Coordinates of C-alpha atoms and ligand atoms in Angstrom, one line a residue:
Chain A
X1 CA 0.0 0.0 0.0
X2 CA 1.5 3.3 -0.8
X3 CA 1.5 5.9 1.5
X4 CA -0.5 8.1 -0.2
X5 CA -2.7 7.5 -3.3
X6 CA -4.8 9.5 -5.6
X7 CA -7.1 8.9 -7.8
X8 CA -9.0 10.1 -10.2
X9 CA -9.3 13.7 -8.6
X10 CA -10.9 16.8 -10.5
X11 CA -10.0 19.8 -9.0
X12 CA -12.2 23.5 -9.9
X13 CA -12.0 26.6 -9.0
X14 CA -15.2 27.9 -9.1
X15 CA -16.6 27.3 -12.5
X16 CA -13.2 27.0 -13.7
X17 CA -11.9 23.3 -14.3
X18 CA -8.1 22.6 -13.3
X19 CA -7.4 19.4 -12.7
X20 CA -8.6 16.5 -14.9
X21 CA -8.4 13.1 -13.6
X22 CA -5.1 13.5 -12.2
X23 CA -3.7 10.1 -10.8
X24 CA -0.6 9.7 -8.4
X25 CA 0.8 7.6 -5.7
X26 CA 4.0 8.5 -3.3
X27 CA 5.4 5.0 -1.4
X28 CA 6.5 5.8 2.1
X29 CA 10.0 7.3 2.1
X30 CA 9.5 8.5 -1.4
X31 CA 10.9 11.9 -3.0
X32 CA 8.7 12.9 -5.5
X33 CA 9.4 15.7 -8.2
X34 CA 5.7 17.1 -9.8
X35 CA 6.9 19.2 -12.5
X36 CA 5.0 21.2 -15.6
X37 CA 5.2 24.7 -17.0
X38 CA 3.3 27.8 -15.4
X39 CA 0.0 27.1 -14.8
X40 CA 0.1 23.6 -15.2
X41 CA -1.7 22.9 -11.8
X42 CA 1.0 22.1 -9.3
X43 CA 0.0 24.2 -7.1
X44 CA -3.6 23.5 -7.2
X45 CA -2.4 19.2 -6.8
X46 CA -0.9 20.3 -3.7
X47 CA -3.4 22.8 -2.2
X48 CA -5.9 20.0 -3.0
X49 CA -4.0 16.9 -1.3
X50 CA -3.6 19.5 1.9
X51 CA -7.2 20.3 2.0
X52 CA -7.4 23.5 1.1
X53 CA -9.0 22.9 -1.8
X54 CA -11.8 20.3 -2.3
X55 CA -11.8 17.9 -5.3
X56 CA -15.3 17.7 -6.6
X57 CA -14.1 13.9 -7.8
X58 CA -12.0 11.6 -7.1
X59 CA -10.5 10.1 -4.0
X60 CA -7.1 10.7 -1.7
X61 CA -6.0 8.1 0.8
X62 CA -3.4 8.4 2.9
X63 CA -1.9 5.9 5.0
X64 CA -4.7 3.8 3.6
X65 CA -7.5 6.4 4.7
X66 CA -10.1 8.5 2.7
X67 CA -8.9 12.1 3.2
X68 CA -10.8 14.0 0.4
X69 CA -13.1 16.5 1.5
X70 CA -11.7 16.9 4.9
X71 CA -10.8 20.2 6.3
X72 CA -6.9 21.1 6.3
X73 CA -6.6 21.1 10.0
X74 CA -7.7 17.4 9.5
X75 CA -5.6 16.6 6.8
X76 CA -2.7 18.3 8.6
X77 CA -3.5 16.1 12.2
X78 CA -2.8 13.1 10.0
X79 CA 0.4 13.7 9.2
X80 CA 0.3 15.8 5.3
X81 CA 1.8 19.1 5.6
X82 CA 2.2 21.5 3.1
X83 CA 4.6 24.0 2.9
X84 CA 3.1 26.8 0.7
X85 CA 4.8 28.5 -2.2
X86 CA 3.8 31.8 -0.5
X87 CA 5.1 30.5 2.9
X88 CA 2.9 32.0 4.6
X89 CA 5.2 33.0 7.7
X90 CA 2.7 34.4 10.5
X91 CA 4.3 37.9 10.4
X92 CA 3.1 39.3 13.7
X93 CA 4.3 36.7 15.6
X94 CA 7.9 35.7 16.5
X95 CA 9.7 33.0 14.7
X96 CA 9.6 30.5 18.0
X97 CA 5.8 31.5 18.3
X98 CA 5.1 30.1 14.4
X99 CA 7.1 27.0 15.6
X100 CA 5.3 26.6 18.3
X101 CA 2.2 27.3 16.9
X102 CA 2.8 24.4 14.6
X103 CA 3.6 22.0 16.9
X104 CA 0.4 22.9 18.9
X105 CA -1.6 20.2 17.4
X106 CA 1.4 17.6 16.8
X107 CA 1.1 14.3 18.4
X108 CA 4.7 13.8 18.2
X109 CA 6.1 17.0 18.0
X110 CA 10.2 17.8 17.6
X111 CA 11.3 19.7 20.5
X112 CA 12.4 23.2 19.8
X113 CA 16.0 22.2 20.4
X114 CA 16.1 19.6 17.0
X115 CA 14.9 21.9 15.1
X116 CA 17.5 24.7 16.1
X117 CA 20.0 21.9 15.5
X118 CA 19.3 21.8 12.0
X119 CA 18.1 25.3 11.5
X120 CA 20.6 27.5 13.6
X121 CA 19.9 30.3 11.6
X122 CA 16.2 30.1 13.4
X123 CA 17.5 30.3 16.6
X124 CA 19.4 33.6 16.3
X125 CA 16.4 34.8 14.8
X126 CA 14.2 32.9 17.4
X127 CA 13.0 36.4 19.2
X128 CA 12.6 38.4 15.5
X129 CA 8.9 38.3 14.3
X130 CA 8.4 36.4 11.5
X131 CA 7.9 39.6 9.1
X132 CA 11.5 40.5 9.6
X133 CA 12.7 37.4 8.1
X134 CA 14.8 37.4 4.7
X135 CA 13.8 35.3 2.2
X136 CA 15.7 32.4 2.5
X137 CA 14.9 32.4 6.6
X138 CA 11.5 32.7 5.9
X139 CA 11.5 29.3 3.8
X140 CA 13.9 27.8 6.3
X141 CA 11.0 28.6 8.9
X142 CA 8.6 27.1 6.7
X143 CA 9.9 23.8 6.0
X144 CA 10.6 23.9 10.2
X145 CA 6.9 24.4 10.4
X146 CA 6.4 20.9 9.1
X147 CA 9.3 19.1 10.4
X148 CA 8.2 20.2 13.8
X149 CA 5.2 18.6 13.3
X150 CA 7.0 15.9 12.1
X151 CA 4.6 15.4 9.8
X152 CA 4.9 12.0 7.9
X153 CA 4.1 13.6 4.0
X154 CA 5.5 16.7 3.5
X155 CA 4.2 19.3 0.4
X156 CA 7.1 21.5 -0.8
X157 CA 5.9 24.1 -3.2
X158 CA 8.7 25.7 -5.3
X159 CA 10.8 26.1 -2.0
X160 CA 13.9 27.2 -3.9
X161 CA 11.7 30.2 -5.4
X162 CA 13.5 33.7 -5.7
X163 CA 16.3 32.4 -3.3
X164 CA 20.3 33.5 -3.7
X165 CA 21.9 30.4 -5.2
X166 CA 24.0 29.6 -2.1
X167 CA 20.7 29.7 0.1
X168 CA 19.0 27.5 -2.5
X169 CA 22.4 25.2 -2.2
X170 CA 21.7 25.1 1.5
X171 CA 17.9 24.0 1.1
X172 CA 18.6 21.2 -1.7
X173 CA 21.3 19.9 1.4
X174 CA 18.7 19.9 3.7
X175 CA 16.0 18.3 1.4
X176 CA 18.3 15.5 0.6
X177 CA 19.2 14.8 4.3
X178 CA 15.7 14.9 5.2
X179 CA 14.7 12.4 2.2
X180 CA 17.9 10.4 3.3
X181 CA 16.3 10.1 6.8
X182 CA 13.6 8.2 4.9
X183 CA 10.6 11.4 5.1
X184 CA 8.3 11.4 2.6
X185 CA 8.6 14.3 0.3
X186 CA 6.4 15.8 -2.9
X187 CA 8.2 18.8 -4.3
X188 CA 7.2 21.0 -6.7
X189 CA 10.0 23.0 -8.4
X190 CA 10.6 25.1 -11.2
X191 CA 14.5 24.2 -11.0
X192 CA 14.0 21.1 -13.3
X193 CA 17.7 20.0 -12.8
X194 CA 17.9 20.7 -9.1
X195 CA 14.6 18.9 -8.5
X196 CA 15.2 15.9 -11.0
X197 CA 18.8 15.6 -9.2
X198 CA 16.9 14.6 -5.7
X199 CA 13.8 12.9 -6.8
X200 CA 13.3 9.0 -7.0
X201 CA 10.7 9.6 -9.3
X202 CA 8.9 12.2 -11.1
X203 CA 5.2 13.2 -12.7
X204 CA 4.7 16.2 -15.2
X205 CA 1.5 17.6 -15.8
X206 CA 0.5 20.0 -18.5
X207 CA -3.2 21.6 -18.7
X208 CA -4.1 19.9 -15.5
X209 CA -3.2 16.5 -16.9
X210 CA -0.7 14.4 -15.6
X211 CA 0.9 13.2 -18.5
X212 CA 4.5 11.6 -17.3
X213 CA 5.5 9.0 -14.5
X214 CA 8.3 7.5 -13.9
X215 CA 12.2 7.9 -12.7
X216 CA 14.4 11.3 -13.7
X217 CA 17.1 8.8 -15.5
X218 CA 14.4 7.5 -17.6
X219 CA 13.0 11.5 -18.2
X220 CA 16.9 12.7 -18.9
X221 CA 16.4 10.5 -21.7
X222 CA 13.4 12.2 -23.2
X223 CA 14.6 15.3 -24.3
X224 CA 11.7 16.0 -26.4
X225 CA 9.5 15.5 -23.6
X226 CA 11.6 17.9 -21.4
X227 CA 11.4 20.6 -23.7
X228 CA 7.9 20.1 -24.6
X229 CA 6.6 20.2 -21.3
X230 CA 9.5 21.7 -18.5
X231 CA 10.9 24.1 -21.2
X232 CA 14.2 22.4 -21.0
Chain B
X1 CA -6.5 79.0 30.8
X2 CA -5.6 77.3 33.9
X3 CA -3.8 74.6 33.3
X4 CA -5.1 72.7 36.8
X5 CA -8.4 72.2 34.3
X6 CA -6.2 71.2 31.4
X7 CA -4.4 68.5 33.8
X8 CA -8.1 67.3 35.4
X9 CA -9.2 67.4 31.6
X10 CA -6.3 65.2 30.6
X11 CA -6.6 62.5 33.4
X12 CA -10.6 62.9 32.3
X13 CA -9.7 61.5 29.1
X14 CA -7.4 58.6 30.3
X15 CA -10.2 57.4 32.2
X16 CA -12.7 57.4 28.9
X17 CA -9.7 56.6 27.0
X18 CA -9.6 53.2 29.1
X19 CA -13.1 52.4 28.9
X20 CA -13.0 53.0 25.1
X21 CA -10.2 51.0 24.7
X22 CA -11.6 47.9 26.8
X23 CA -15.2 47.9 24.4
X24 CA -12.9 48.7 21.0
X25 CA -10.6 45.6 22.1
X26 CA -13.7 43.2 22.0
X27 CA -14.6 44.6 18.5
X28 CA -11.4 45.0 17.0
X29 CA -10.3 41.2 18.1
X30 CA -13.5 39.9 17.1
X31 CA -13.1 41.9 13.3
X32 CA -9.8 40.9 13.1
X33 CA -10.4 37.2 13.3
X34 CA -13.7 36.6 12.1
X35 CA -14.2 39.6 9.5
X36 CA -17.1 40.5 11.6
X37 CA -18.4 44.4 12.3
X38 CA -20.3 43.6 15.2
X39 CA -22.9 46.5 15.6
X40 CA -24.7 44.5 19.0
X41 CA -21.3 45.6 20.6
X42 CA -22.3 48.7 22.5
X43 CA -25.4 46.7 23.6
X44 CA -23.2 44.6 26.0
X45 CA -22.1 47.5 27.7
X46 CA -25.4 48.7 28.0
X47 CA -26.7 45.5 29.3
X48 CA -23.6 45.1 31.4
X49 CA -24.3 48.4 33.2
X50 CA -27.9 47.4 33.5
X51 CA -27.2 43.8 35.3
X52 CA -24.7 45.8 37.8
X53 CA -27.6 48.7 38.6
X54 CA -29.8 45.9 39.5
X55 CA -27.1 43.9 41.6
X56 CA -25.3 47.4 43.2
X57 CA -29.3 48.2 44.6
X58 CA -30.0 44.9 45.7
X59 CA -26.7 44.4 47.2
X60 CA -24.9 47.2 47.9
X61 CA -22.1 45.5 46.5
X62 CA -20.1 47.1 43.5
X63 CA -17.5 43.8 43.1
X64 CA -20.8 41.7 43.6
X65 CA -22.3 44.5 41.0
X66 CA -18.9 43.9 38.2
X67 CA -19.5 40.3 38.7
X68 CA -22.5 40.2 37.4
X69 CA -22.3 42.6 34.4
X70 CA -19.2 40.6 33.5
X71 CA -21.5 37.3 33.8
X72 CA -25.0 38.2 32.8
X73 CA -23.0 39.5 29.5
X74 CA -20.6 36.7 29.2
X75 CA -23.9 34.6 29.5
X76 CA -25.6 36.7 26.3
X77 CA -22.3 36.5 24.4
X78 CA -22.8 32.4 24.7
X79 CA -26.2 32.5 23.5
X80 CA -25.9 35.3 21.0
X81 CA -22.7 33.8 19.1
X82 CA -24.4 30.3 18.9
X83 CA -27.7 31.2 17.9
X84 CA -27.6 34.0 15.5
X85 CA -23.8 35.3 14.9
X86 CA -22.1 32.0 14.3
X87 CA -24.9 31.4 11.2
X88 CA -23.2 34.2 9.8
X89 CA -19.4 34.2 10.0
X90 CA -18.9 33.2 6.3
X91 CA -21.7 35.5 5.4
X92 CA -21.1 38.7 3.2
X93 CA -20.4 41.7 5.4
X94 CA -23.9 43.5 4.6
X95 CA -25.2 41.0 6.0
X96 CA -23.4 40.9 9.3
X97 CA -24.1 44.3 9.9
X98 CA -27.8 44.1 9.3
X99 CA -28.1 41.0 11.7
X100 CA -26.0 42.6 14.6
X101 CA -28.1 46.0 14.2
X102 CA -31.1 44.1 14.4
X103 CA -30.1 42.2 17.1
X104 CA -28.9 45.4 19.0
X105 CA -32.4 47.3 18.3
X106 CA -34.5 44.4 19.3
X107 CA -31.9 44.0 22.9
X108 CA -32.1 47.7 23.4
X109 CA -36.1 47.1 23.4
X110 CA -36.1 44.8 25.2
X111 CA -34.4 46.7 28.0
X112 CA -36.4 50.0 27.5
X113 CA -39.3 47.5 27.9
X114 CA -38.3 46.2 31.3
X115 CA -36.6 49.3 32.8
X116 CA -38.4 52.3 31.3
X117 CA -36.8 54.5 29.1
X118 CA -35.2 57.0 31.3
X119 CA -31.8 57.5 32.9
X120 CA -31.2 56.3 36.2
X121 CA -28.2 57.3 38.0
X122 CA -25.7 54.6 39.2
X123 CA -24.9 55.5 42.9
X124 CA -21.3 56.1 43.7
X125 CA -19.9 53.1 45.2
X126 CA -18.7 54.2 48.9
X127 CA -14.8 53.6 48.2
X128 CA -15.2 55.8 44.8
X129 CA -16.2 59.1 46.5
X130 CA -14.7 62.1 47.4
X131 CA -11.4 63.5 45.8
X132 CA -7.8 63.0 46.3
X133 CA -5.4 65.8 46.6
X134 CA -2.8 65.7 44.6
X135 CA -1.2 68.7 45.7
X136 CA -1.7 71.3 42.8
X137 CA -5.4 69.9 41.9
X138 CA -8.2 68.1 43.7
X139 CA -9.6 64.8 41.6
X140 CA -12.6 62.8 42.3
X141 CA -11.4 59.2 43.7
X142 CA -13.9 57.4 41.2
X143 CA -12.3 58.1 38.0
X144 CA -8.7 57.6 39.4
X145 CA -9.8 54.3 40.4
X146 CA -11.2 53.7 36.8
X147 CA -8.2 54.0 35.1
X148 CA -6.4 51.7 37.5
X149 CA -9.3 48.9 37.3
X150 CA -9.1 49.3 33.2
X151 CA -5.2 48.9 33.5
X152 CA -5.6 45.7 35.5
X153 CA -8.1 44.7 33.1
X154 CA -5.9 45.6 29.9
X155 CA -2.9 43.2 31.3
X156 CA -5.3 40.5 32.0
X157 CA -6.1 40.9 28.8
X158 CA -2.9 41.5 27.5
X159 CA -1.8 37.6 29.4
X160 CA -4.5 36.0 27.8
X161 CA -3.5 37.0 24.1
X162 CA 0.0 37.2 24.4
X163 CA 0.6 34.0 27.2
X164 CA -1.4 31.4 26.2
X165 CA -2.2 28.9 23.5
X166 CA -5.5 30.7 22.6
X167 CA -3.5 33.7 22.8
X168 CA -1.3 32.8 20.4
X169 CA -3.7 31.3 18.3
X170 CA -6.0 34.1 18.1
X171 CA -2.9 36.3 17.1
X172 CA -1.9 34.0 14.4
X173 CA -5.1 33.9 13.3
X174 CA -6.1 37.2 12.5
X175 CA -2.9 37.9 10.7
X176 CA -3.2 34.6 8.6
X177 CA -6.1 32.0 9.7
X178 CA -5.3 30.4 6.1
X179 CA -1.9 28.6 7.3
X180 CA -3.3 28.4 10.9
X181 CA -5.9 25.8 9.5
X182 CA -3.1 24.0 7.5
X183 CA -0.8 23.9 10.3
X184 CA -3.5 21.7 12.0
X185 CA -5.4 23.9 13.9
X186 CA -9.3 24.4 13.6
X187 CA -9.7 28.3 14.2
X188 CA -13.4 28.2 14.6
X189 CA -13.0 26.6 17.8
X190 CA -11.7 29.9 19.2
X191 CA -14.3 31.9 17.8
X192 CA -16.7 31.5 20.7
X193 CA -14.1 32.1 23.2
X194 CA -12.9 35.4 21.8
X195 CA -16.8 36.3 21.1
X196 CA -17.8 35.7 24.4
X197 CA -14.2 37.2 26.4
X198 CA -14.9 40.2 23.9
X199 CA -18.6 40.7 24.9
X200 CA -17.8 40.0 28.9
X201 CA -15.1 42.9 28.9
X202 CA -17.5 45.2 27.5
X203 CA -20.1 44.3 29.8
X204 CA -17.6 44.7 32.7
X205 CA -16.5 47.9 31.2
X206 CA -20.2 49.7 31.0
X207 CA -20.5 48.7 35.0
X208 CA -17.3 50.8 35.8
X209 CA -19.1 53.5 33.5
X210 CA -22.0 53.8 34.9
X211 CA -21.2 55.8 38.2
X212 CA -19.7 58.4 36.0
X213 CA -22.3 58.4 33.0
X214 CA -25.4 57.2 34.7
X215 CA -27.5 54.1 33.0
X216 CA -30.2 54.7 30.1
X217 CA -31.0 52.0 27.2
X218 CA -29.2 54.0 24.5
X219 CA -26.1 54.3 26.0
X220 CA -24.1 51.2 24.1
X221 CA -24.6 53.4 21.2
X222 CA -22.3 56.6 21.4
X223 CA -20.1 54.3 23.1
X224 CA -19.9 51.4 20.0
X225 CA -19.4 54.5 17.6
X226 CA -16.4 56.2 20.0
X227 CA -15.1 52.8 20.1
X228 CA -15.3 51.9 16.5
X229 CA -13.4 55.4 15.4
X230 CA -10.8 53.7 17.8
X231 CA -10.8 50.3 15.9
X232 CA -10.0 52.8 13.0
X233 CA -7.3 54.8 14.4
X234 CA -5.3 52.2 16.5
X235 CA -5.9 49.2 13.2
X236 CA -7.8 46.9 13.1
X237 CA -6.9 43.3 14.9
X238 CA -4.2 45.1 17.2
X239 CA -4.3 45.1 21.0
X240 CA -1.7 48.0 21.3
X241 CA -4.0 50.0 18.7
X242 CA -7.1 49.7 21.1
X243 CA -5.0 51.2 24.1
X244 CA -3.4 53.9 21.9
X245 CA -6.6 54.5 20.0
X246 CA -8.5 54.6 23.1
X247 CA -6.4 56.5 24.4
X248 CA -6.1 59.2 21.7
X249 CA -10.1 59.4 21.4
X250 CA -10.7 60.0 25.0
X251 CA -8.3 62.8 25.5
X252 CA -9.4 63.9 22.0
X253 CA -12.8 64.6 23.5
X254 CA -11.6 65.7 26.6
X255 CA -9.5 68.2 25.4
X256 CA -11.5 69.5 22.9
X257 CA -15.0 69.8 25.7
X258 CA -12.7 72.6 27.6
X259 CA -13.0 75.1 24.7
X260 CA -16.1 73.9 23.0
X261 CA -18.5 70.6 23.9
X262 CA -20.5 70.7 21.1
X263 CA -17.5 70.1 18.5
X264 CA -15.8 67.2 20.7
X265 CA -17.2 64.3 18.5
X266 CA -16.2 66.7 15.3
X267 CA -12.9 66.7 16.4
X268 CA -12.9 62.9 17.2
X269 CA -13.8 62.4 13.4
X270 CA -11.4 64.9 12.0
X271 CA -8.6 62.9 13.6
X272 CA -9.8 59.9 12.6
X273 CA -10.2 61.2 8.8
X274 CA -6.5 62.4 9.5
X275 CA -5.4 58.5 10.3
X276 CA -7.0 57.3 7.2
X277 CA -5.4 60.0 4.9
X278 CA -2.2 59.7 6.3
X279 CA -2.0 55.7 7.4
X280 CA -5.6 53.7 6.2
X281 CA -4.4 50.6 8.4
X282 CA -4.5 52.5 11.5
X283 CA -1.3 53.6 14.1
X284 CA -0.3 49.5 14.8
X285 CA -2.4 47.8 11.9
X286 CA -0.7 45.5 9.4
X287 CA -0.5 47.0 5.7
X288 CA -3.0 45.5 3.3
X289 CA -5.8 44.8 5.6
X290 CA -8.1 47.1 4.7
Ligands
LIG1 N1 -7.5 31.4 -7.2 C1 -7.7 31.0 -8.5 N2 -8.8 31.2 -9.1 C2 -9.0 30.9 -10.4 N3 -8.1 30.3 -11.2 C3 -6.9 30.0 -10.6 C4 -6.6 30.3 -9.2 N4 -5.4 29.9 -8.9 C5 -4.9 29.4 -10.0 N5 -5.8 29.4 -11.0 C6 -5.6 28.8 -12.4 O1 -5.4 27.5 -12.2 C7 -4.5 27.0 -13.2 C8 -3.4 26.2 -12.4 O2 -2.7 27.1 -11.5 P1 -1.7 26.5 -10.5 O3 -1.4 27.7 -9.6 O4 -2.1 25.3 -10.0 O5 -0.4 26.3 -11.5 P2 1.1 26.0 -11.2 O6 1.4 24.8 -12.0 O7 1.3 25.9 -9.7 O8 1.8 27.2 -11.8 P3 3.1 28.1 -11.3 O9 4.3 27.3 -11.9 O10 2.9 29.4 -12.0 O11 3.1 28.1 -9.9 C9 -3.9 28.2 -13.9 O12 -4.6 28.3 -15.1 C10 -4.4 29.4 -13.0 O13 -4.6 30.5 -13.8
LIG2 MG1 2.4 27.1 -8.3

């Protein structure tokens, strides 16, 4: 049984139609690239497997449980946790009050110290509220948000984004230590090479449709494909 | 002008200024997280000052008398959020403010109905009379004591939202209840909580009113519309934006009654039209709000 499976799911907003049967599965331990050009509906895959948005067909299980349709809170108490392309930082707050507002709800929660281990940048910053963060602390926070939780699936939405190379550098290091640990991990990314370099596998969608599957090697050796549909 | 007046005049508005910013807090918290205008605000501070008349002449008891407009008003916050306000949380604002005007007309008649329609003075309780000297001016005791009681109620206040997990939930919230929801947290659970604290401190607040005001149905009304043109001056959502805003209005109107009473509320306005020209979010609100 795979860790999280999808089926089928059509996704709208409003009267507009995104997604169109889109299919996928991650298997526990997984690193998953979804890739496609602007618009593609990456975005709206992963708002929908959070439950933020509501798939008007189709079904999600995860860990072998129905979770379309639920609220995000619910979703999120199960272990899914996306980490939004926005990032969504509380800015009033201070950066140890968004990670403790995380964990509030967290069964199994890190302790403030593990994540300081392998965030220090978040500790010197603990007392700073979260609107003062740079960039690339702000996405460091975020991705702390769901490892605090210690969420078992976690959503990464373009988390390289508008981020200095050698703080994008510092991210793909921690991505790949965290998949090494054996977390579960979708990513969405418009750095093709960067996310085809950690993935195990990888789906492409284009229009809504998901219209690739399988492992980077065997996508390196589609070039026709790549350009088609990642613009590479 | 003597400025023994101007200093009496001044501590005058820090006592208003207190009980403004104690109602505006309940309004501004309850805007900032649920996107409601709640326009059955001022009503609690009516009714609040109307449950401690009744107590404070039955008991003689003014704590006995804050006890139970804090209660009788926590007690209509319960019922009021779950019967009628919570049916319209995702509801368009027009709306809101059509069912929370309603409801404050129908309350209001309700009370006129019981009580009769005319003022009736709150005695004095026996620690709140006479004056204290402070040397260069002689100030009654009551409205010293006022601003102390609002200051304890303000930290209490300031505990709750800045100390605890609904605290710090609430905060979140009204910046962002978006990623609050997807970091696992149902927000809606707290919406009763911060309705009901909200609509408690105003009822507490129209007790410690009453002695200097005196008691009448209407009087939730001037003080919903002071206290919203403090929501709009201190930002919406923002505790340190009630105090400052409350602050600001009551010495605004203090100030300006020495020259000329009639044109207090004018001036009130004219320095809230000043705060939206020069900063629309209000003194502490967060850009893009509004
Ligand atoms: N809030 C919205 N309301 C209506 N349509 C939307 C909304 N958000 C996105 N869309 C549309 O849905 C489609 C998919 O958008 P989505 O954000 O999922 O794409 P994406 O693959 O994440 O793109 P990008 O690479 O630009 O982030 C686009 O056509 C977009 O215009
Ligand atoms: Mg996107």
């Amino acid at each position: 049984m795979s860790l999280l499976e999808v089926e089928k799911i059509h996704t709208y907003y409003g009267d507009s139609h995104i997604l169109f049967d889109v299919s996928l599965h991650v298997e526990e331990g997984e690193l998953v690239a979804l890739l496609g050009r602007n618009g593609s509906g990456k975005t709206t895959t992963m708002k929908t497997l959070m439950g933020v948005l509501k798939p008007r067909a189709g079904t999600i299980r995860f860990a072998g449980k129905p979770i379309a349709g639920l609220p995000a809170y619910e979703v999120a108490r199960r272990g899914v946790q996306l980490v939004p392309d926005e990032r969504r930082i509380v800015p009033s707050i201070t950066v140890e009050e968004n990670l403790k507002l995380a964990a509030l709800t967290a069964p199994q929660a890190w302790t403030l110290g593990r994540i300081y281990e392998l965030f220090p940048r978040l500790e010197q910053r603990r007392r700073n509220m979260g609107r003062a963060l740079s960039g690339g602390e702000q996405q460091m926070l975020a991705i702390a948000r769901a490892l605090i939780r210690d969420a078992r699936l976690i959503l990464l939405d373009e988390p390289f984004e508008g981020l200095a190379p050698i703080i994008v550098q510092n991210l793909i290091a921690t991505t790949k230590l965290l998949a090494e640990q054996g977390r579960t991990i979708v990513i969405v990314e418009q750095n093709v090479r960067a996310a085809l370099a950690l993935a195990h596998r990888c789906y492409i969608l284009s229009k809504g449709h998901v219209i690739y599957d399988g492992t980077p090697q065997a996508l390196q050796r589609e070039p026709e494909l790549m350009h088609r549909y990642l613009g590479v | 002008m003597n400025w023994h007046l101007l200093i009496a005049q001044l501590l005058n508005g820090l006592a208003l200024g207190s009980i403004l910013a104690l109602v505006a807090l309940g309004l501004t918290i309850t805007f900032g997280l649920l996107g409601l205008v709640n326009f059955a605000h001022g009503v609690f501070f009516m009714v609040g000052a109307y449950a401690g008349l009744v107590t404070f002449e039955r008991t003689n008891s003014f704590a006995l008398a804050l006890l139970a407009g804090a209660l009788v008003v926590l007690a209509l916050g319960i019922v009021v959020e779950r019967v009628l306000i919570r049916l319209f949380y995702r509801r368009p604002p027009e709306d809101q403010i059509l069912v929370t005007f309603g409801l404050a007309i129908v309350i209001v008649e309700i009370v006129r109905a019981i009580f009769g329609g005319k003022t009736q003075l709150f005695p004095m309780p026996p620690w709140g009379m006479g004056a204290t000297n402070l040397g260069f001016l002689v100030y009654p005791n009551y409205r010293l004591q006022v601003i102390v009681i609002a200051a304890i109620t303000l930290t209490a206040i300031y505990l709750v939202l800045y100390k605890t997990r609904l605290g710090l939930i609430v905060r979140a919230g009204i910046d962002d209840s978006l990623i609050v929801n997807i970091l696992g947290i149902d927000v809606t659970k707290t919406l009763l909580a911060v309705f009901v604290i909200g609509a408690m401190v105003a009822g507490f607040s129209g007790v410690i009113d009453a002695p200097i005001v005196a008691v009448d149905p209407d009087m939730g009304a001037s003080v919903l519309v002071e206290s919203f043109v403090v929501v709009v001056i201190g930002g919406l959502g923002s505790f340190t934006g009630s105090i400052a805003g409350g602050i600001i209005a009551g010495e605004i109107i203090s100030i300006t009654t020495i020259w000329a009473p009639d044109y207090a509320q004018v001036m009130l306005y004219l320095a809230m039209a000043l705060v939206l020209i020069l900063r629309p979010q209000g003194l502490f609100g967060t850009e893009g709000r509004l």
